[in-house]
């Protein structure tokens, strides 16, 4: 792809996204997020306007314990940092303290920064949606519920259910 003047990018180094319509029931202009498992991308919208697009690393395919679930969710809890751990005694066991910019959307599945790898665009996680620290920070500040000054965490409420997060697609093997 020619990007400017005599500058070119290999097609394997280019990713794109298709504009999406807001899901049914999303008020006009409301914030929502679309995670595409197939393409390993995340798109953030305000109504029909895309405001942010990035590569992510979702869960590894082939195991219900590591696959990122599909469906429509809401940001339910946000924490500036949170400790994360996986099955003790398992070959895949892990424990990471102070994971930054954590936003839980379904049980223990969250959007969060992953400072321990830079393989965005490829499945890598134990089910969560891994983002670069800068991308995770942007989304954390952008999504609802908003974090009050001085707080470490916040929960959604019945009045503010949190930003909608839609996860679709099939994780590449």
PDB file of C-alpha atoms in Angstrom:
ATOM      1  CA  UNK A   1       0.000   0.000   0.000  1.00  0.00           C
ATOM      2  CA  UNK A   2       1.313   3.432  -0.914  1.00  0.00           C
ATOM      3  CA  UNK A   3       0.884   5.735   2.070  1.00  0.00           C
ATOM      4  CA  UNK A   4       2.569   8.976   0.980  1.00  0.00           C
ATOM      5  CA  UNK A   5       5.001   9.978  -1.714  1.00  0.00           C
ATOM      6  CA  UNK A   6       7.332   7.045  -2.329  1.00  0.00           C
ATOM      7  CA  UNK A   7       6.570   5.358   1.013  1.00  0.00           C
ATOM      8  CA  UNK A   8       4.990   1.901   1.006  1.00  0.00           C
ATOM      9  CA  UNK A   9       3.749  -0.649   3.545  1.00  0.00           C
ATOM     10  CA  UNK A  10       3.612  -4.408   3.058  1.00  0.00           C
ATOM     11  CA  UNK A  11       0.003  -5.605   2.955  1.00  0.00           C
ATOM     12  CA  UNK A  12       0.795  -8.048   5.788  1.00  0.00           C
ATOM     13  CA  UNK A  13       1.634  -5.050   7.986  1.00  0.00           C
ATOM     14  CA  UNK A  14      -1.668  -3.254   7.379  1.00  0.00           C
ATOM     15  CA  UNK A  15      -4.924  -3.735   9.257  1.00  0.00           C
ATOM     16  CA  UNK A  16      -8.222  -2.022   8.552  1.00  0.00           C
ATOM     17  CA  UNK A  17     -11.688  -2.014  10.014  1.00  0.00           C
ATOM     18  CA  UNK A  18     -15.213  -1.728   8.679  1.00  0.00           C
ATOM     19  CA  UNK A  19     -17.528   0.938  10.063  1.00  0.00           C
ATOM     20  CA  UNK A  20     -20.259  -0.623  12.165  1.00  0.00           C
ATOM     21  CA  UNK A  21     -23.718   0.480  13.103  1.00  0.00           C
ATOM     22  CA  UNK A  22     -24.472   0.769  16.816  1.00  0.00           C
ATOM     23  CA  UNK A  23     -26.098  -2.337  18.277  1.00  0.00           C
ATOM     24  CA  UNK A  24     -29.833  -2.325  18.853  1.00  0.00           C
ATOM     25  CA  UNK A  25     -30.821  -0.426  21.975  1.00  0.00           C
ATOM     26  CA  UNK A  26     -27.758   1.843  22.080  1.00  0.00           C
ATOM     27  CA  UNK A  27     -28.907   5.462  22.440  1.00  0.00           C
ATOM     28  CA  UNK A  28     -27.843   7.907  19.733  1.00  0.00           C
ATOM     29  CA  UNK A  29     -24.300   9.106  20.363  1.00  0.00           C
ATOM     30  CA  UNK A  30     -23.679   6.607  23.193  1.00  0.00           C
ATOM     31  CA  UNK A  31     -20.263   5.001  23.717  1.00  0.00           C
ATOM     32  CA  UNK A  32     -19.778   1.354  22.754  1.00  0.00           C
ATOM     33  CA  UNK A  33     -16.920  -1.009  21.961  1.00  0.00           C
ATOM     34  CA  UNK A  34     -16.602  -3.750  19.340  1.00  0.00           C
ATOM     35  CA  UNK A  35     -13.984  -6.499  19.741  1.00  0.00           C
ATOM     36  CA  UNK A  36     -13.359  -8.572  16.614  1.00  0.00           C
ATOM     37  CA  UNK A  37     -11.819 -11.908  17.620  1.00  0.00           C
ATOM     38  CA  UNK A  38     -11.123 -12.910  14.009  1.00  0.00           C
ATOM     39  CA  UNK A  39      -9.081  -9.797  13.233  1.00  0.00           C
ATOM     40  CA  UNK A  40      -7.836  -9.215  16.813  1.00  0.00           C
ATOM     41  CA  UNK A  41      -9.001  -5.594  16.787  1.00  0.00           C
ATOM     42  CA  UNK A  42     -10.959  -3.306  19.094  1.00  0.00           C
ATOM     43  CA  UNK A  43     -13.049  -0.383  17.875  1.00  0.00           C
ATOM     44  CA  UNK A  44     -14.495   2.311  20.139  1.00  0.00           C
ATOM     45  CA  UNK A  45     -17.462   4.353  18.946  1.00  0.00           C
ATOM     46  CA  UNK A  46     -19.621   7.257  19.990  1.00  0.00           C
ATOM     47  CA  UNK A  47     -22.815   6.443  18.151  1.00  0.00           C
ATOM     48  CA  UNK A  48     -21.765   5.850  14.526  1.00  0.00           C
ATOM     49  CA  UNK A  49     -18.464   7.756  14.848  1.00  0.00           C
ATOM     50  CA  UNK A  50     -15.314   5.690  15.433  1.00  0.00           C
ATOM     51  CA  UNK A  51     -13.091   7.385  18.021  1.00  0.00           C
ATOM     52  CA  UNK A  52     -10.397   4.742  18.532  1.00  0.00           C
ATOM     53  CA  UNK A  53      -9.180   1.565  16.806  1.00  0.00           C
ATOM     54  CA  UNK A  54      -6.322  -0.699  17.893  1.00  0.00           C
ATOM     55  CA  UNK A  55      -4.893  -4.206  17.765  1.00  0.00           C
ATOM     56  CA  UNK A  56      -5.540  -6.459  20.771  1.00  0.00           C
ATOM     57  CA  UNK A  57      -4.599  -9.918  21.957  1.00  0.00           C
ATOM     58  CA  UNK A  58      -7.589 -11.995  22.979  1.00  0.00           C
ATOM     59  CA  UNK A  59      -7.770 -15.444  24.524  1.00  0.00           C
ATOM     60  CA  UNK A  60      -6.116 -18.519  23.091  1.00  0.00           C
ATOM     61  CA  UNK A  61      -8.431 -20.745  21.026  1.00  0.00           C
ATOM     62  CA  UNK A  62      -9.398 -24.345  21.667  1.00  0.00           C
ATOM     63  CA  UNK A  63     -10.039 -24.292  25.418  1.00  0.00           C
ATOM     64  CA  UNK A  64     -13.074 -22.902  27.226  1.00  0.00           C
ATOM     65  CA  UNK A  65     -10.691 -21.756  29.992  1.00  0.00           C
ATOM     66  CA  UNK A  66      -8.661 -19.511  27.669  1.00  0.00           C
ATOM     67  CA  UNK A  67     -11.074 -18.463  24.918  1.00  0.00           C
ATOM     68  CA  UNK A  68     -12.553 -14.979  25.052  1.00  0.00           C
ATOM     69  CA  UNK A  69     -16.340 -15.342  25.332  1.00  0.00           C
ATOM     70  CA  UNK A  70     -18.551 -13.801  22.657  1.00  0.00           C
ATOM     71  CA  UNK A  71     -21.663 -11.761  23.344  1.00  0.00           C
ATOM     72  CA  UNK A  72     -22.814  -8.360  24.493  1.00  0.00           C
ATOM     73  CA  UNK A  73     -21.500  -7.182  27.850  1.00  0.00           C
ATOM     74  CA  UNK A  74     -21.108  -3.993  29.879  1.00  0.00           C
ATOM     75  CA  UNK A  75     -18.113  -2.579  31.724  1.00  0.00           C
ATOM     76  CA  UNK A  76     -19.122  -3.585  35.252  1.00  0.00           C
ATOM     77  CA  UNK A  77     -16.028  -2.848  37.359  1.00  0.00           C
ATOM     78  CA  UNK A  78     -13.006  -0.639  36.709  1.00  0.00           C
ATOM     79  CA  UNK A  79      -9.779  -0.746  38.736  1.00  0.00           C
ATOM     80  CA  UNK A  80      -6.688   1.388  38.239  1.00  0.00           C
ATOM     81  CA  UNK A  81      -4.730  -1.796  39.012  1.00  0.00           C
ATOM     82  CA  UNK A  82      -5.729  -5.322  39.941  1.00  0.00           C
ATOM     83  CA  UNK A  83      -3.890  -8.550  40.681  1.00  0.00           C
ATOM     84  CA  UNK A  84      -4.578 -11.376  38.225  1.00  0.00           C
ATOM     85  CA  UNK A  85      -3.843 -15.067  38.621  1.00  0.00           C
ATOM     86  CA  UNK A  86      -4.670 -18.271  36.791  1.00  0.00           C
ATOM     87  CA  UNK A  87      -5.042 -21.855  37.905  1.00  0.00           C
ATOM     88  CA  UNK A  88      -2.352 -22.752  40.458  1.00  0.00           C
ATOM     89  CA  UNK A  89      -0.473 -25.954  39.675  1.00  0.00           C
ATOM     90  CA  UNK A  90      -1.462 -25.851  36.009  1.00  0.00           C
ATOM     91  CA  UNK A  91       1.151 -25.771  33.242  1.00  0.00           C
ATOM     92  CA  UNK A  92      -0.414 -22.445  32.271  1.00  0.00           C
ATOM     93  CA  UNK A  93      -0.461 -20.983  35.801  1.00  0.00           C
ATOM     94  CA  UNK A  94       0.282 -17.268  36.104  1.00  0.00           C
ATOM     95  CA  UNK A  95       0.212 -14.495  38.661  1.00  0.00           C
ATOM     96  CA  UNK A  96       0.663 -10.825  37.800  1.00  0.00           C
ATOM     97  CA  UNK A  97       0.394  -8.116  40.442  1.00  0.00           C
ATOM     98  CA  UNK A  98      -0.799  -4.601  39.692  1.00  0.00           C
ATOM     99  CA  UNK A  99      -2.124  -5.130  36.169  1.00  0.00           C
ATOM    100  CA  UNK A 100      -3.050  -1.593  35.048  1.00  0.00           C
ATOM    101  CA  UNK A 101      -6.256  -0.142  33.614  1.00  0.00           C
ATOM    102  CA  UNK A 102      -8.537  -3.123  34.262  1.00  0.00           C
ATOM    103  CA  UNK A 103     -12.175  -3.094  33.101  1.00  0.00           C
ATOM    104  CA  UNK A 104     -14.189  -6.228  33.851  1.00  0.00           C
ATOM    105  CA  UNK A 105     -16.915  -7.064  31.363  1.00  0.00           C
ATOM    106  CA  UNK A 106     -17.887 -10.703  32.086  1.00  0.00           C
ATOM    107  CA  UNK A 107     -17.000 -12.655  35.231  1.00  0.00           C
ATOM    108  CA  UNK A 108     -13.169 -12.592  35.326  1.00  0.00           C
ATOM    109  CA  UNK A 109     -12.836 -11.409  31.701  1.00  0.00           C
ATOM    110  CA  UNK A 110     -11.495  -7.873  31.363  1.00  0.00           C
ATOM    111  CA  UNK A 111     -10.058  -5.318  29.002  1.00  0.00           C
ATOM    112  CA  UNK A 112      -6.639  -4.463  30.480  1.00  0.00           C
ATOM    113  CA  UNK A 113      -3.075  -3.405  29.797  1.00  0.00           C
ATOM    114  CA  UNK A 114      -0.545  -6.151  29.120  1.00  0.00           C
ATOM    115  CA  UNK A 115       2.967  -4.860  29.743  1.00  0.00           C
ATOM    116  CA  UNK A 116       4.471  -8.376  29.609  1.00  0.00           C
ATOM    117  CA  UNK A 117       4.157  -8.842  25.846  1.00  0.00           C
ATOM    118  CA  UNK A 118       3.847  -6.857  22.622  1.00  0.00           C
ATOM    119  CA  UNK A 119       2.097  -9.474  20.461  1.00  0.00           C
ATOM    120  CA  UNK A 120      -1.001  -7.376  19.817  1.00  0.00           C
ATOM    121  CA  UNK A 121      -2.862  -8.659  16.779  1.00  0.00           C
ATOM    122  CA  UNK A 122      -2.395 -12.303  17.837  1.00  0.00           C
ATOM    123  CA  UNK A 123      -4.267 -14.365  20.460  1.00  0.00           C
ATOM    124  CA  UNK A 124      -2.178 -14.528  23.615  1.00  0.00           C
ATOM    125  CA  UNK A 125      -4.277 -14.212  26.776  1.00  0.00           C
ATOM    126  CA  UNK A 126      -6.174 -16.475  29.135  1.00  0.00           C
ATOM    127  CA  UNK A 127      -9.487 -15.003  27.947  1.00  0.00           C
ATOM    128  CA  UNK A 128      -9.064 -11.306  28.603  1.00  0.00           C
ATOM    129  CA  UNK A 129      -8.606  -8.634  25.951  1.00  0.00           C
ATOM    130  CA  UNK A 130      -4.980  -7.458  26.224  1.00  0.00           C
ATOM    131  CA  UNK A 131      -4.140  -3.916  25.132  1.00  0.00           C
ATOM    132  CA  UNK A 132      -0.935  -1.920  25.086  1.00  0.00           C
ATOM    133  CA  UNK A 133      -0.637   0.181  28.254  1.00  0.00           C
ATOM    134  CA  UNK A 134      -1.277   3.444  26.352  1.00  0.00           C
ATOM    135  CA  UNK A 135      -4.350   2.004  24.604  1.00  0.00           C
ATOM    136  CA  UNK A 136      -5.700   0.534  27.842  1.00  0.00           C
ATOM    137  CA  UNK A 137      -5.292   3.892  29.594  1.00  0.00           C
ATOM    138  CA  UNK A 138      -7.156   5.727  26.838  1.00  0.00           C
ATOM    139  CA  UNK A 139     -10.075   3.266  26.985  1.00  0.00           C
ATOM    140  CA  UNK A 140     -10.127   3.294  30.788  1.00  0.00           C
ATOM    141  CA  UNK A 141     -10.504   7.071  30.817  1.00  0.00           C
ATOM    142  CA  UNK A 142     -13.032   7.028  27.958  1.00  0.00           C
ATOM    143  CA  UNK A 143     -15.462   4.315  29.106  1.00  0.00           C
ATOM    144  CA  UNK A 144     -18.270   4.509  31.634  1.00  0.00           C
ATOM    145  CA  UNK A 145     -18.668   4.377  34.523  1.00  0.00           C
ATOM    146  CA  UNK A 146     -16.268   7.260  35.023  1.00  0.00           C
ATOM    147  CA  UNK A 147     -13.713   6.990  37.816  1.00  0.00           C
ATOM    148  CA  UNK A 148     -14.160   9.672  40.501  1.00  0.00           C
ATOM    149  CA  UNK A 149     -10.992  11.613  41.395  1.00  0.00           C
ATOM    150  CA  UNK A 150      -8.958   9.869  44.075  1.00  0.00           C
ATOM    151  CA  UNK A 151     -10.708   6.509  43.731  1.00  0.00           C
ATOM    152  CA  UNK A 152      -8.983   3.232  42.863  1.00  0.00           C
ATOM    153  CA  UNK A 153     -12.053   1.452  41.511  1.00  0.00           C
ATOM    154  CA  UNK A 154     -15.648   2.011  40.517  1.00  0.00           C
ATOM    155  CA  UNK A 155     -18.624  -0.228  39.810  1.00  0.00           C
ATOM    156  CA  UNK A 156     -21.454   0.205  37.349  1.00  0.00           C
ATOM    157  CA  UNK A 157     -24.945   0.809  38.707  1.00  0.00           C
ATOM    158  CA  UNK A 158     -28.486   0.142  37.579  1.00  0.00           C
ATOM    159  CA  UNK A 159     -28.646   3.758  36.341  1.00  0.00           C
ATOM    160  CA  UNK A 160     -25.189   3.604  34.687  1.00  0.00           C
ATOM    161  CA  UNK A 161     -24.708   0.070  33.409  1.00  0.00           C
ATOM    162  CA  UNK A 162     -21.318   0.921  31.912  1.00  0.00           C
ATOM    163  CA  UNK A 163     -20.145   1.079  28.317  1.00  0.00           C
ATOM    164  CA  UNK A 164     -21.438  -1.721  26.078  1.00  0.00           C
ATOM    165  CA  UNK A 165     -18.776  -4.160  24.849  1.00  0.00           C
ATOM    166  CA  UNK A 166     -19.612  -6.498  21.970  1.00  0.00           C
ATOM    167  CA  UNK A 167     -17.316  -9.448  21.272  1.00  0.00           C
ATOM    168  CA  UNK A 168     -17.792 -11.350  18.009  1.00  0.00           C
ATOM    169  CA  UNK A 169     -15.861 -13.500  15.590  1.00  0.00           C
ATOM    170  CA  UNK A 170     -13.751 -16.623  15.761  1.00  0.00           C
ATOM    171  CA  UNK A 171     -10.280 -16.606  17.266  1.00  0.00           C
ATOM    172  CA  UNK A 172      -7.597 -17.598  14.745  1.00  0.00           C
ATOM    173  CA  UNK A 173      -5.802 -20.859  15.499  1.00  0.00           C
TER     174      UNK A 173
END
